[in-house]
Amino acid sequence: MTAARYDLPDVDAFTRPYWQAAAEGRLLLRRCAACGRAHHYPREFCPHCWSEDVTWESASGRATLYTWSVVHRNDLPPFGDRVPYVAAVVDLAEGPRMMTRIVDVPEADLRIGMELDVRFREEGDVTVPVFGPRSHG
């Protein structure tokens, strides 16, 4: 029997475009045609005005670090094999906040407001967005 995977999302018909785009190296958001605001995580309605007139759009992949925590212990498999890791919330350039992981940044260099770019990591059968230091140039 295979142990439950707590680190992989459930991909369904609604979220499939999001995960397919991630596999192609693109980050998608949902934008509401009624109020114009973008949101993340993907929902079938706007969490700001409740309109169902929302569509997918490509995000720039740029973000700034809002907050983070370095996880040194996690008893759920397979997270225990990954510690320490940086769990974070980032502000996407388009406005929404997103929970993610920070990669390729030493813990001592993490700063609120630091500029980040999206990266993509294969995790099991899905590709997930993570963020690393902005590449200038």
Steps between C-alpha positions, in 0.01 A plus 500: 500500500631845407506770768267796450664799329417820684719713275318448170187691395182336382479588132141518379327623184489858630865528616648296215583813288698640795707183543548455124631857474738438792634192319571733206678753724214751520320633808127563459265718703126556484373851416146626551340683208245662734737672746832459315688347794728199473494224758688189599436210584281408201128522573194480278378836636659829601573510875472882491160556334370141462462529122533179302638697203863399560762380252854365500789733418876466498681664791836673464663266751636796697437527872630646825545313825224584749589256780667165554579228749785252490358154571747284690264215590203349318375151584278457192663300223678602283562841664731355764752420226496864381576689819607765539289679240356850473121526500398848388230740392585720204325801348462439128558801273135471390377547858408166657691335781614143449628230734813335362854389573813711464797328335862589426523768774707448817285550810717793614429684173120489524347846531142628495448672166779313321436461128421149379430315177293186457677171440343163441584171671375154412342332801364157422255527212461879516718806454465759776589869503768604749689829519867590497704820486418734214744466214590850388610524144 
